[in-house]
């Protein structure tokens, strides 16, 4: 891999969610389409290095995003609520990547703090980089950065606390 000690593996939402969940999921259901959320591809970071050196930040996932022109707040600028949705969903995927083998529990967002840094223009492409900060029992702390594809512009930064809860207490049985 030409000096790289990691690669990215594309995740398939169909493998993580029931079809009925995907149909009603904000990003993969009603907001996915032309001029809305046109692309939301999640990639798991897979480390292949045997190095014992700890990285500065523990990147878990990267999400490749393309937005259309019908998700604005101010003219030409993506609404902050949409940016919050994108970040929260990317952070949720990080939980799936980290602890997917835990079939009894799911994680719910307990706290999400977002600092908006620059206008995210309609029709833009960007990436969300998600980092695992730490795990303390049932608490999982993540952070994320929404940035331009080349990393030159940071649109928003997020910190979050997810709590692991028993699936049966949250998920509706059909």
PDB file of C-alpha atoms in Angstrom:
ATOM      1  CA  UNK A   1       0.000   0.000   0.000  1.00  0.00           C
ATOM      2  CA  UNK A   2       2.919   2.243  -0.668  1.00  0.00           C
ATOM      3  CA  UNK A   3       3.889   3.196   2.885  1.00  0.00           C
ATOM      4  CA  UNK A   4       0.334   3.460   4.236  1.00  0.00           C
ATOM      5  CA  UNK A   5      -0.406   1.628   7.464  1.00  0.00           C
ATOM      6  CA  UNK A   6      -4.186   1.678   7.011  1.00  0.00           C
ATOM      7  CA  UNK A   7      -6.933   1.546   4.398  1.00  0.00           C
ATOM      8  CA  UNK A   8     -10.646   2.351   4.293  1.00  0.00           C
ATOM      9  CA  UNK A   9     -13.364  -0.282   3.899  1.00  0.00           C
ATOM     10  CA  UNK A  10     -16.763   0.886   2.650  1.00  0.00           C
ATOM     11  CA  UNK A  11     -19.574  -0.008   5.047  1.00  0.00           C
ATOM     12  CA  UNK A  12     -22.993  -1.093   3.828  1.00  0.00           C
ATOM     13  CA  UNK A  13     -25.947   0.318   5.798  1.00  0.00           C
ATOM     14  CA  UNK A  14     -27.998  -2.709   4.679  1.00  0.00           C
ATOM     15  CA  UNK A  15     -25.699  -4.872   6.811  1.00  0.00           C
ATOM     16  CA  UNK A  16     -26.307  -2.787   9.935  1.00  0.00           C
ATOM     17  CA  UNK A  17     -29.994  -1.949   9.811  1.00  0.00           C
ATOM     18  CA  UNK A  18     -33.251  -3.742   9.148  1.00  0.00           C
ATOM     19  CA  UNK A  19     -34.910  -2.659   5.847  1.00  0.00           C
ATOM     20  CA  UNK A  20     -37.780  -1.004   7.745  1.00  0.00           C
ATOM     21  CA  UNK A  21     -35.256   1.027   9.758  1.00  0.00           C
ATOM     22  CA  UNK A  22     -33.450   2.201   6.627  1.00  0.00           C
ATOM     23  CA  UNK A  23     -36.706   3.247   4.965  1.00  0.00           C
ATOM     24  CA  UNK A  24     -37.546   5.572   7.846  1.00  0.00           C
ATOM     25  CA  UNK A  25     -33.971   6.648   8.672  1.00  0.00           C
ATOM     26  CA  UNK A  26     -33.615  10.405   8.061  1.00  0.00           C
ATOM     27  CA  UNK A  27     -30.485  10.113   5.933  1.00  0.00           C
ATOM     28  CA  UNK A  28     -31.153   6.840   4.118  1.00  0.00           C
ATOM     29  CA  UNK A  29     -34.897   7.407   3.760  1.00  0.00           C
ATOM     30  CA  UNK A  30     -36.667  10.723   3.109  1.00  0.00           C
ATOM     31  CA  UNK A  31     -33.592  12.961   2.869  1.00  0.00           C
ATOM     32  CA  UNK A  32     -31.620  10.766   0.445  1.00  0.00           C
ATOM     33  CA  UNK A  33     -31.964  11.878  -3.152  1.00  0.00           C
ATOM     34  CA  UNK A  34     -31.371  14.517  -5.786  1.00  0.00           C
ATOM     35  CA  UNK A  35     -30.830  18.016  -4.341  1.00  0.00           C
ATOM     36  CA  UNK A  36     -30.973  16.588  -0.808  1.00  0.00           C
ATOM     37  CA  UNK A  37     -28.356  14.259   0.710  1.00  0.00           C
ATOM     38  CA  UNK A  38     -26.962  12.940  -2.533  1.00  0.00           C
ATOM     39  CA  UNK A  39     -24.167  10.838  -1.016  1.00  0.00           C
ATOM     40  CA  UNK A  40     -23.436   9.550   2.485  1.00  0.00           C
ATOM     41  CA  UNK A  41     -20.821   6.795   2.167  1.00  0.00           C
ATOM     42  CA  UNK A  42     -19.294   5.471   5.375  1.00  0.00           C
ATOM     43  CA  UNK A  43     -15.792   4.011   5.390  1.00  0.00           C
ATOM     44  CA  UNK A  44     -14.267   2.111   8.286  1.00  0.00           C
ATOM     45  CA  UNK A  45     -10.584   2.741   8.891  1.00  0.00           C
ATOM     46  CA  UNK A  46      -8.689  -0.544   8.989  1.00  0.00           C
ATOM     47  CA  UNK A  47      -5.210  -0.370  10.506  1.00  0.00           C
ATOM     48  CA  UNK A  48      -2.683  -2.818   9.083  1.00  0.00           C
ATOM     49  CA  UNK A  49       0.430  -1.567  10.836  1.00  0.00           C
ATOM     50  CA  UNK A  50       1.869  -3.657  13.648  1.00  0.00           C
ATOM     51  CA  UNK A  51       3.215  -0.506  15.279  1.00  0.00           C
ATOM     52  CA  UNK A  52       2.680  -0.201  19.026  1.00  0.00           C
ATOM     53  CA  UNK A  53       2.989   3.584  18.796  1.00  0.00           C
ATOM     54  CA  UNK A  54      -0.307   5.262  19.715  1.00  0.00           C
ATOM     55  CA  UNK A  55      -1.675   7.602  17.029  1.00  0.00           C
ATOM     56  CA  UNK A  56      -2.322  11.226  17.986  1.00  0.00           C
ATOM     57  CA  UNK A  57      -6.048  10.691  17.313  1.00  0.00           C
ATOM     58  CA  UNK A  58      -7.833   7.365  16.935  1.00  0.00           C
ATOM     59  CA  UNK A  59      -9.678   7.784  13.634  1.00  0.00           C
ATOM     60  CA  UNK A  60     -12.476   5.221  13.347  1.00  0.00           C
ATOM     61  CA  UNK A  61     -14.347   6.258  10.216  1.00  0.00           C
ATOM     62  CA  UNK A  62     -14.580   8.684   7.338  1.00  0.00           C
ATOM     63  CA  UNK A  63     -17.884   9.644   5.744  1.00  0.00           C
ATOM     64  CA  UNK A  64     -17.931  10.936   2.170  1.00  0.00           C
ATOM     65  CA  UNK A  65     -20.797  13.421   1.762  1.00  0.00           C
ATOM     66  CA  UNK A  66     -22.362  15.291  -1.142  1.00  0.00           C
ATOM     67  CA  UNK A  67     -25.266  17.623  -0.491  1.00  0.00           C
ATOM     68  CA  UNK A  68     -27.698  19.148  -2.918  1.00  0.00           C
ATOM     69  CA  UNK A  69     -29.360  22.550  -2.984  1.00  0.00           C
ATOM     70  CA  UNK A  70     -32.556  21.976  -0.966  1.00  0.00           C
ATOM     71  CA  UNK A  71     -31.204  21.684   2.587  1.00  0.00           C
ATOM     72  CA  UNK A  72     -30.472  25.330   3.270  1.00  0.00           C
ATOM     73  CA  UNK A  73     -31.033  27.677   6.160  1.00  0.00           C
ATOM     74  CA  UNK A  74     -29.702  30.936   4.767  1.00  0.00           C
ATOM     75  CA  UNK A  75     -29.545  31.285   0.998  1.00  0.00           C
ATOM     76  CA  UNK A  76     -26.855  28.992  -0.369  1.00  0.00           C
ATOM     77  CA  UNK A  77     -25.767  27.709   3.069  1.00  0.00           C
ATOM     78  CA  UNK A  78     -26.680  24.279   4.468  1.00  0.00           C
ATOM     79  CA  UNK A  79     -28.909  24.478   7.555  1.00  0.00           C
ATOM     80  CA  UNK A  80     -27.146  23.853  10.880  1.00  0.00           C
ATOM     81  CA  UNK A  81     -29.728  21.214  11.780  1.00  0.00           C
ATOM     82  CA  UNK A  82     -28.769  19.220   8.688  1.00  0.00           C
ATOM     83  CA  UNK A  83     -25.092  19.516   9.631  1.00  0.00           C
ATOM     84  CA  UNK A  84     -25.989  18.268  13.135  1.00  0.00           C
ATOM     85  CA  UNK A  85     -27.860  15.311  11.624  1.00  0.00           C
ATOM     86  CA  UNK A  86     -24.886  14.429   9.410  1.00  0.00           C
ATOM     87  CA  UNK A  87     -22.458  14.567  12.339  1.00  0.00           C
ATOM     88  CA  UNK A  88     -24.715  12.627  14.719  1.00  0.00           C
ATOM     89  CA  UNK A  89     -25.233   9.900  12.120  1.00  0.00           C
ATOM     90  CA  UNK A  90     -21.509   9.668  11.370  1.00  0.00           C
ATOM     91  CA  UNK A  91     -20.811   9.362  15.105  1.00  0.00           C
ATOM     92  CA  UNK A  92     -23.467   6.636  15.370  1.00  0.00           C
ATOM     93  CA  UNK A  93     -21.764   4.675  12.612  1.00  0.00           C
ATOM     94  CA  UNK A  94     -18.538   4.888  14.603  1.00  0.00           C
ATOM     95  CA  UNK A  95     -20.294   3.028  17.412  1.00  0.00           C
ATOM     96  CA  UNK A  96     -21.337   0.305  14.965  1.00  0.00           C
ATOM     97  CA  UNK A  97     -17.759   0.038  13.754  1.00  0.00           C
ATOM     98  CA  UNK A  98     -16.228  -0.095  17.253  1.00  0.00           C
ATOM     99  CA  UNK A  99     -18.683  -2.346  19.040  1.00  0.00           C
ATOM    100  CA  UNK A 100     -20.664  -4.065  16.316  1.00  0.00           C
ATOM    101  CA  UNK A 101     -20.206  -7.515  17.862  1.00  0.00           C
ATOM    102  CA  UNK A 102     -22.270  -6.435  20.871  1.00  0.00           C
ATOM    103  CA  UNK A 103     -25.710  -7.593  19.672  1.00  0.00           C
ATOM    104  CA  UNK A 104     -27.484  -7.020  23.006  1.00  0.00           C
ATOM    105  CA  UNK A 105     -26.827  -3.291  23.184  1.00  0.00           C
ATOM    106  CA  UNK A 106     -27.129  -0.223  21.035  1.00  0.00           C
ATOM    107  CA  UNK A 107     -25.813   3.260  21.652  1.00  0.00           C
ATOM    108  CA  UNK A 108     -27.892   6.397  21.912  1.00  0.00           C
ATOM    109  CA  UNK A 109     -26.715   9.974  21.760  1.00  0.00           C
ATOM    110  CA  UNK A 110     -26.684  11.461  25.253  1.00  0.00           C
ATOM    111  CA  UNK A 111     -24.837  14.653  24.365  1.00  0.00           C
ATOM    112  CA  UNK A 112     -23.824  16.282  21.103  1.00  0.00           C
ATOM    113  CA  UNK A 113     -21.934  19.587  21.037  1.00  0.00           C
ATOM    114  CA  UNK A 114     -21.264  21.218  17.688  1.00  0.00           C
ATOM    115  CA  UNK A 115     -19.089  24.227  16.942  1.00  0.00           C
ATOM    116  CA  UNK A 116     -19.809  25.696  13.523  1.00  0.00           C
ATOM    117  CA  UNK A 117     -16.623  27.081  11.994  1.00  0.00           C
ATOM    118  CA  UNK A 118     -17.399  28.086   8.373  1.00  0.00           C
ATOM    119  CA  UNK A 119     -20.442  28.170   6.081  1.00  0.00           C
ATOM    120  CA  UNK A 120     -21.070  24.812   4.425  1.00  0.00           C
ATOM    121  CA  UNK A 121     -22.304  25.785   0.962  1.00  0.00           C
ATOM    122  CA  UNK A 122     -25.122  24.033  -0.857  1.00  0.00           C
ATOM    123  CA  UNK A 123     -24.019  21.573  -3.532  1.00  0.00           C
ATOM    124  CA  UNK A 124     -20.770  20.889  -1.676  1.00  0.00           C
ATOM    125  CA  UNK A 125     -18.811  17.718  -1.103  1.00  0.00           C
ATOM    126  CA  UNK A 126     -17.079  17.111   2.209  1.00  0.00           C
ATOM    127  CA  UNK A 127     -15.856  14.452   4.598  1.00  0.00           C
ATOM    128  CA  UNK A 128     -16.583  13.754   8.229  1.00  0.00           C
ATOM    129  CA  UNK A 129     -13.663  12.282  10.154  1.00  0.00           C
ATOM    130  CA  UNK A 130     -14.762  10.437  13.294  1.00  0.00           C
ATOM    131  CA  UNK A 131     -12.475   9.707  16.240  1.00  0.00           C
ATOM    132  CA  UNK A 132     -12.880   7.458  19.258  1.00  0.00           C
ATOM    133  CA  UNK A 133     -11.757   9.505  22.243  1.00  0.00           C
ATOM    134  CA  UNK A 134     -12.363   7.009  25.055  1.00  0.00           C
ATOM    135  CA  UNK A 135     -14.674   4.377  26.529  1.00  0.00           C
ATOM    136  CA  UNK A 136     -15.705   4.401  30.203  1.00  0.00           C
ATOM    137  CA  UNK A 137     -18.012   1.476  30.923  1.00  0.00           C
ATOM    138  CA  UNK A 138     -21.287   2.207  29.117  1.00  0.00           C
ATOM    139  CA  UNK A 139     -20.090   5.669  28.031  1.00  0.00           C
ATOM    140  CA  UNK A 140     -18.447   6.095  24.628  1.00  0.00           C
ATOM    141  CA  UNK A 141     -16.888   9.462  23.778  1.00  0.00           C
ATOM    142  CA  UNK A 142     -16.418  10.383  20.118  1.00  0.00           C
ATOM    143  CA  UNK A 143     -15.397  13.527  18.275  1.00  0.00           C
ATOM    144  CA  UNK A 144     -15.754  14.449  14.625  1.00  0.00           C
ATOM    145  CA  UNK A 145     -14.722  17.070  12.102  1.00  0.00           C
ATOM    146  CA  UNK A 146     -16.715  18.067   9.021  1.00  0.00           C
ATOM    147  CA  UNK A 147     -14.186  19.408   6.551  1.00  0.00           C
ATOM    148  CA  UNK A 148     -13.562  20.026   2.874  1.00  0.00           C
ATOM    149  CA  UNK A 149     -12.267  17.014   0.957  1.00  0.00           C
ATOM    150  CA  UNK A 150      -8.757  18.457   0.880  1.00  0.00           C
ATOM    151  CA  UNK A 151      -8.883  19.341   4.599  1.00  0.00           C
ATOM    152  CA  UNK A 152      -8.315  23.042   4.000  1.00  0.00           C
ATOM    153  CA  UNK A 153     -11.666  24.194   5.462  1.00  0.00           C
ATOM    154  CA  UNK A 154     -13.260  23.012   8.713  1.00  0.00           C
ATOM    155  CA  UNK A 155     -17.026  23.551   8.560  1.00  0.00           C
ATOM    156  CA  UNK A 156     -17.911  22.112  11.975  1.00  0.00           C
ATOM    157  CA  UNK A 157     -16.465  20.163  14.888  1.00  0.00           C
ATOM    158  CA  UNK A 158     -18.408  17.903  17.229  1.00  0.00           C
ATOM    159  CA  UNK A 159     -17.899  16.147  20.513  1.00  0.00           C
ATOM    160  CA  UNK A 160     -20.322  13.546  21.751  1.00  0.00           C
ATOM    161  CA  UNK A 161     -21.243  11.129  24.477  1.00  0.00           C
ATOM    162  CA  UNK A 162     -23.049   7.933  23.527  1.00  0.00           C
ATOM    163  CA  UNK A 163     -24.509   5.583  26.123  1.00  0.00           C
ATOM    164  CA  UNK A 164     -24.828   1.842  25.604  1.00  0.00           C
ATOM    165  CA  UNK A 165     -28.316   0.602  26.466  1.00  0.00           C
ATOM    166  CA  UNK A 166     -30.032  -2.742  26.152  1.00  0.00           C
ATOM    167  CA  UNK A 167     -31.544  -3.013  22.685  1.00  0.00           C
ATOM    168  CA  UNK A 168     -34.882  -4.263  24.052  1.00  0.00           C
ATOM    169  CA  UNK A 169     -35.371  -1.012  26.014  1.00  0.00           C
ATOM    170  CA  UNK A 170     -35.095   1.176  22.926  1.00  0.00           C
ATOM    171  CA  UNK A 171     -35.932  -0.714  19.738  1.00  0.00           C
ATOM    172  CA  UNK A 172     -39.594  -1.236  18.936  1.00  0.00           C
ATOM    173  CA  UNK A 173     -40.476  -4.880  18.289  1.00  0.00           C
ATOM    174  CA  UNK A 174     -42.651  -5.387  15.222  1.00  0.00           C
TER     175      UNK A 174
END
